[in-house]
Amino acid sequence: MPLLLGAIADDFTGASDLANTLVKSGMRTVQTIGIPPDDLELDDIDAVVVALKSRSIPASDAIAQSLEAYRWLEGRSVRQTFFKYCSTFDSTDDGNIGPVADALLEAAGGDTTIFCPAFPENGRQIFNGYLFVGDVLLSESSMRNHPLTPMTDPNLVRVLSRQTPHKVGLIAETAVSQGAAKIRESLNALTAGGVRHAIVDAATDRDLIEIGHACRDLKLVTGGSGIAMGLPDNFRAAGLLPNGIQADALPPVAGHAAILSGSCSEATRGQVTHMQGRVPVWQIVPDDAVEKGVGLADDILDWARDKLGETPVLVSATAAPEQVRALQDRIGRDEAGSLMEGILAATASGLYARGARRIVSAGGETSGAVVKALDVRALRIGPQIDPGVPWTASVERDPIALAMKSGNFGTADFFEKAFGVL
Ligand code: ADP
């Protein structure tokens, strides 16, 4: 079965965001971690989101990786390609949005594409080509001080023009508000005038959906996750995507439950506290971690042996800011981070070997380490636990159910709730 939509995202959390949007719009979606292996088997999947880490690397590397991802998608006969970047258009004058879009457009054989990072729900709106964050211009928002991609020009036509040799145009709100047919007409007129890239205004979700509909025949679409809302309708209208499929269904997963928490964010601290007395908890003591290093995982696994089952065990490095600082002062910030990540990752693979198959991890970096330790390369996106945090299932072998929560996400009973949703 050919893939309907193939997306290339320039970072991991952005990829998850997009994958979540596509599932909610009725597409069965897999997110891969990096460029997928050639032998990855995908049955009954409508969309694949390839998560790269290409936002802030040199443009030539971002192009190379994005093209490699495109070749993989092309090998699956993808009908439309989507390049996903941040809703604040994070990039420098050297790239990578312009150079990657140019390379993908050429590879896909299209003459024109649109750029629309708008995400009204999160306060990102575009008007006359100017990007607003909340009620201020992008250049007045905290993005002006971003350590890697400071955004000091709010006009996306100018920003993109500095990143591409091609002509950049604008489809303004006056046209967008008239709906898909008018947007398509404006795009055709721009294309006829030699414009290859069109910044498109959007202030509301309705705008985004109309823009999505207008992109029906484009080989390449680029934007934030919001613009993806209207794309599934095009496939449905063409009879390629059935109506009413349960896009968030996951294969059944049986196995022990576990929670690994390495986030020290306030929300996570509350969530760990909530589980005290409800499930067996191993709290990693910094002294033990320093003394035993990754070897501490063996002690944790011995402890967990007779506790594994339906009820999760919770292994936590989560600590209050003064404790975190104390460890950082003692061994260094990066060392403290990798020490805890290493222990939690080794615990994850040990738990897997002992039959754990339903795993929740808390923390962005922590989740990255856990996914790596479990050797997971692709995830089917399932039902949402809390906004922005879906259950997923690994695509290969006997599936592992994984829910990865970044720091400040989720309600206080998140961990408890998670296993109820599965
Ligand atoms: P978040 O999503 O909340 O930012 P991350 O997992 O991305 O969570 O980052 C938390 C970092 O803190 C990780 O590198 C983790 O290993 C580290 N860490 C966890 N517990 C401690 C601790 N007790 N002391 C110092 N660092 C810790």
PDB file of C-alpha atoms in Angstrom, residues 250-389:
ATOM      1  CA  LEU A 250      -2.556   0.103  18.859  1.00  0.00           C
ATOM      2  CA  PRO A 251      -1.772  -3.603  18.716  1.00  0.00           C
ATOM      3  CA  PRO A 252      -2.482  -5.335  22.020  1.00  0.00           C
ATOM      4  CA  VAL A 253       0.567  -5.307  24.277  1.00  0.00           C
ATOM      5  CA  ALA A 254       0.906  -7.694  27.185  1.00  0.00           C
ATOM      6  CA  GLY A 255       3.707  -7.515  29.710  1.00  0.00           C
ATOM      7  CA  HIS A 256       4.830  -5.964  32.950  1.00  0.00           C
ATOM      8  CA  ALA A 257       4.385  -2.267  33.609  1.00  0.00           C
ATOM      9  CA  ALA A 258       7.132   0.177  34.581  1.00  0.00           C
ATOM     10  CA  ILE A 259       7.715   3.903  34.941  1.00  0.00           C
ATOM     11  CA  LEU A 260      11.122   5.547  34.542  1.00  0.00           C
ATOM     12  CA  SER A 261      11.316   9.136  35.657  1.00  0.00           C
ATOM     13  CA  GLY A 262      14.361  11.320  35.033  1.00  0.00           C
ATOM     14  CA  SER A 263      12.594  14.650  34.690  1.00  0.00           C
ATOM     15  CA  CYS A 264      13.010  17.073  37.588  1.00  0.00           C
ATOM     16  CA  SER A 265      10.365  19.477  36.340  1.00  0.00           C
ATOM     17  CA  GLU A 266       7.715  20.620  38.754  1.00  0.00           C
ATOM     18  CA  ALA A 267       4.891  18.662  37.118  1.00  0.00           C
ATOM     19  CA  THR A 268       6.916  15.452  37.160  1.00  0.00           C
ATOM     20  CA  ARG A 269       7.863  15.926  40.819  1.00  0.00           C
ATOM     21  CA  GLY A 270       4.168  16.129  41.665  1.00  0.00           C
ATOM     22  CA  GLN A 271       3.452  13.063  39.552  1.00  0.00           C
ATOM     23  CA  VAL A 272       6.155  11.022  41.314  1.00  0.00           C
ATOM     24  CA  THR A 273       4.888  12.132  44.722  1.00  0.00           C
ATOM     25  CA  HIS A 274       1.378  11.073  43.714  1.00  0.00           C
ATOM     26  CA  MET A 275       2.594   7.502  43.142  1.00  0.00           C
ATOM     27  CA  GLN A 276       4.252   7.147  46.586  1.00  0.00           C
ATOM     28  CA  GLY A 277       2.335   4.524  48.534  1.00  0.00           C
ATOM     29  CA  ARG A 278       0.403   3.489  45.416  1.00  0.00           C
ATOM     30  CA  VAL A 279       3.100   1.458  43.627  1.00  0.00           C
ATOM     31  CA  PRO A 280       6.579   0.150  44.524  1.00  0.00           C
ATOM     32  CA  VAL A 281       9.031   3.049  44.140  1.00  0.00           C
ATOM     33  CA  TRP A 282      12.846   2.975  43.904  1.00  0.00           C
ATOM     34  CA  GLN A 283      14.177   6.463  44.458  1.00  0.00           C
ATOM     35  CA  ILE A 284      17.744   6.736  43.194  1.00  0.00           C
ATOM     36  CA  VAL A 285      19.982   8.186  45.905  1.00  0.00           C
ATOM     37  CA  PRO A 286      22.672  10.457  44.365  1.00  0.00           C
ATOM     38  CA  ASP A 287      25.444   9.008  46.624  1.00  0.00           C
ATOM     39  CA  ASP A 288      24.662   5.481  45.390  1.00  0.00           C
ATOM     40  CA  ALA A 289      24.521   6.693  41.797  1.00  0.00           C
ATOM     41  CA  VAL A 290      27.957   8.312  42.058  1.00  0.00           C
ATOM     42  CA  GLU A 291      29.460   5.295  43.827  1.00  0.00           C
ATOM     43  CA  LYS A 292      28.036   2.552  41.606  1.00  0.00           C
ATOM     44  CA  GLY A 293      27.417   4.357  38.307  1.00  0.00           C
ATOM     45  CA  VAL A 294      25.398   2.423  35.748  1.00  0.00           C
ATOM     46  CA  GLY A 295      25.989  -0.691  37.899  1.00  0.00           C
ATOM     47  CA  LEU A 296      23.269   0.620  40.213  1.00  0.00           C
ATOM     48  CA  ALA A 297      20.782  -0.653  37.632  1.00  0.00           C
ATOM     49  CA  ASP A 298      21.614  -4.231  38.770  1.00  0.00           C
ATOM     50  CA  ASP A 299      20.507  -3.412  42.328  1.00  0.00           C
ATOM     51  CA  ILE A 300      17.319  -1.819  40.995  1.00  0.00           C
ATOM     52  CA  LEU A 301      16.586  -4.851  38.836  1.00  0.00           C
ATOM     53  CA  ASP A 302      17.123  -7.235  41.813  1.00  0.00           C
ATOM     54  CA  TRP A 303      14.693  -5.138  43.826  1.00  0.00           C
ATOM     55  CA  ALA A 304      12.133  -5.109  41.008  1.00  0.00           C
ATOM     56  CA  ARG A 305      12.280  -8.856  40.306  1.00  0.00           C
ATOM     57  CA  ASP A 306       9.360  -9.963  42.522  1.00  0.00           C
ATOM     58  CA  LYS A 307       7.418  -6.744  42.066  1.00  0.00           C
ATOM     59  CA  LEU A 308       6.938  -6.804  38.294  1.00  0.00           C
ATOM     60  CA  GLY A 309       3.421  -7.352  37.036  1.00  0.00           C
ATOM     61  CA  GLU A 310       0.212  -5.524  36.202  1.00  0.00           C
ATOM     62  CA  THR A 311       0.937  -2.749  38.711  1.00  0.00           C
ATOM     63  CA  PRO A 312       3.868  -0.607  37.573  1.00  0.00           C
ATOM     64  CA  VAL A 313       7.129  -0.251  39.445  1.00  0.00           C
ATOM     65  CA  LEU A 314       8.436   3.301  39.494  1.00  0.00           C
ATOM     66  CA  VAL A 315      12.155   3.987  39.229  1.00  0.00           C
ATOM     67  CA  SER A 316      12.842   7.645  39.807  1.00  0.00           C
ATOM     68  CA  ALA A 317      15.833   9.976  39.692  1.00  0.00           C
ATOM     69  CA  THR A 318      13.439  12.907  40.018  1.00  0.00           C
ATOM     70  CA  ALA A 319      14.601  15.368  42.658  1.00  0.00           C
ATOM     71  CA  ALA A 320      14.025  18.866  43.943  1.00  0.00           C
ATOM     72  CA  PRO A 321      16.091  21.732  42.481  1.00  0.00           C
ATOM     73  CA  GLU A 322      18.445  21.970  45.516  1.00  0.00           C
ATOM     74  CA  GLN A 323      19.245  18.247  45.307  1.00  0.00           C
ATOM     75  CA  VAL A 324      19.816  18.485  41.556  1.00  0.00           C
ATOM     76  CA  ARG A 325      22.130  21.444  42.099  1.00  0.00           C
ATOM     77  CA  ALA A 326      24.040  19.636  44.830  1.00  0.00           C
ATOM     78  CA  LEU A 327      24.808  16.722  42.515  1.00  0.00           C
ATOM     79  CA  GLN A 328      25.667  19.051  39.643  1.00  0.00           C
ATOM     80  CA  ASP A 329      28.059  21.035  41.850  1.00  0.00           C
ATOM     81  CA  ARG A 330      29.683  17.809  42.924  1.00  0.00           C
ATOM     82  CA  ILE A 331      30.242  16.075  39.574  1.00  0.00           C
ATOM     83  CA  GLY A 332      29.257  18.639  36.912  1.00  0.00           C
ATOM     84  CA  ARG A 333      25.985  19.358  35.153  1.00  0.00           C
ATOM     85  CA  ASP A 334      26.459  17.169  32.061  1.00  0.00           C
ATOM     86  CA  GLU A 335      27.946  14.338  34.102  1.00  0.00           C
ATOM     87  CA  ALA A 336      24.984  14.372  36.500  1.00  0.00           C
ATOM     88  CA  GLY A 337      22.583  14.269  33.545  1.00  0.00           C
ATOM     89  CA  SER A 338      24.323  11.409  31.762  1.00  0.00           C
ATOM     90  CA  LEU A 339      24.790   9.473  35.011  1.00  0.00           C
ATOM     91  CA  MET A 340      21.048   9.438  35.760  1.00  0.00           C
ATOM     92  CA  GLU A 341      20.130   8.885  32.108  1.00  0.00           C
ATOM     93  CA  GLY A 342      22.584   5.975  31.962  1.00  0.00           C
ATOM     94  CA  ILE A 343      21.145   4.324  35.069  1.00  0.00           C
ATOM     95  CA  LEU A 344      17.552   4.736  33.877  1.00  0.00           C
ATOM     96  CA  ALA A 345      18.408   3.511  30.371  1.00  0.00           C
ATOM     97  CA  ALA A 346      20.175   0.401  31.744  1.00  0.00           C
ATOM     98  CA  THR A 347      17.203  -0.188  34.041  1.00  0.00           C
ATOM     99  CA  ALA A 348      14.850   0.076  31.056  1.00  0.00           C
ATOM    100  CA  SER A 349      16.678  -2.546  29.041  1.00  0.00           C
ATOM    101  CA  GLY A 350      16.952  -4.825  32.108  1.00  0.00           C
ATOM    102  CA  LEU A 351      13.227  -4.484  32.757  1.00  0.00           C
ATOM    103  CA  TYR A 352      12.534  -5.256  29.112  1.00  0.00           C
ATOM    104  CA  ALA A 353      14.631  -8.418  29.400  1.00  0.00           C
ATOM    105  CA  ARG A 354      12.509  -9.378  32.432  1.00  0.00           C
ATOM    106  CA  GLY A 355       9.235  -8.973  30.546  1.00  0.00           C
ATOM    107  CA  ALA A 356       8.309  -5.300  30.907  1.00  0.00           C
ATOM    108  CA  ARG A 357       6.369  -4.228  27.808  1.00  0.00           C
ATOM    109  CA  ARG A 358       4.324  -1.243  29.018  1.00  0.00           C
ATOM    110  CA  ILE A 359       6.723   1.545  29.833  1.00  0.00           C
ATOM    111  CA  VAL A 360       6.199   5.197  30.695  1.00  0.00           C
ATOM    112  CA  SER A 361       9.178   7.529  30.742  1.00  0.00           C
ATOM    113  CA  ALA A 362       9.249  11.075  32.037  1.00  0.00           C
ATOM    114  CA  GLY A 363      11.672  13.664  30.675  1.00  0.00           C
ATOM    115  CA  GLY A 364      12.694  14.625  27.147  1.00  0.00           C
ATOM    116  CA  GLU A 365      16.363  13.638  27.443  1.00  0.00           C
ATOM    117  CA  THR A 366      15.459  10.694  29.630  1.00  0.00           C
ATOM    118  CA  SER A 367      13.004   9.401  27.012  1.00  0.00           C
ATOM    119  CA  GLY A 368      15.652   9.748  24.326  1.00  0.00           C
ATOM    120  CA  ALA A 369      18.001   7.579  26.385  1.00  0.00           C
ATOM    121  CA  VAL A 370      15.278   5.014  27.127  1.00  0.00           C
ATOM    122  CA  VAL A 371      14.188   4.681  23.474  1.00  0.00           C
ATOM    123  CA  LYS A 372      17.815   4.179  22.488  1.00  0.00           C
ATOM    124  CA  ALA A 373      18.380   1.549  25.165  1.00  0.00           C
ATOM    125  CA  LEU A 374      15.275  -0.332  24.020  1.00  0.00           C
ATOM    126  CA  ASP A 375      16.525  -0.142  20.417  1.00  0.00           C
ATOM    127  CA  VAL A 376      13.199   1.207  19.203  1.00  0.00           C
ATOM    128  CA  ARG A 377      13.343   2.630  15.685  1.00  0.00           C
ATOM    129  CA  ALA A 378       9.706   3.378  14.885  1.00  0.00           C
ATOM    130  CA  LEU A 379       6.573   4.046  16.905  1.00  0.00           C
ATOM    131  CA  ARG A 380       2.919   3.707  15.994  1.00  0.00           C
ATOM    132  CA  ILE A 381       1.030   6.638  17.535  1.00  0.00           C
ATOM    133  CA  GLY A 382      -1.919   5.688  19.733  1.00  0.00           C
ATOM    134  CA  PRO A 383      -4.470   7.264  22.047  1.00  0.00           C
ATOM    135  CA  GLN A 384      -3.669  10.417  23.963  1.00  0.00           C
ATOM    136  CA  ILE A 385      -3.166  10.282  27.751  1.00  0.00           C
ATOM    137  CA  ASP A 386      -2.911  14.035  28.277  1.00  0.00           C
ATOM    138  CA  PRO A 387      -2.471  16.806  25.657  1.00  0.00           C
ATOM    139  CA  GLY A 388       0.742  16.191  23.749  1.00  0.00           C
ATOM    140  CA  VAL A 389       1.413  12.756  25.258  1.00  0.00           C
TER     141      VAL A 389
END
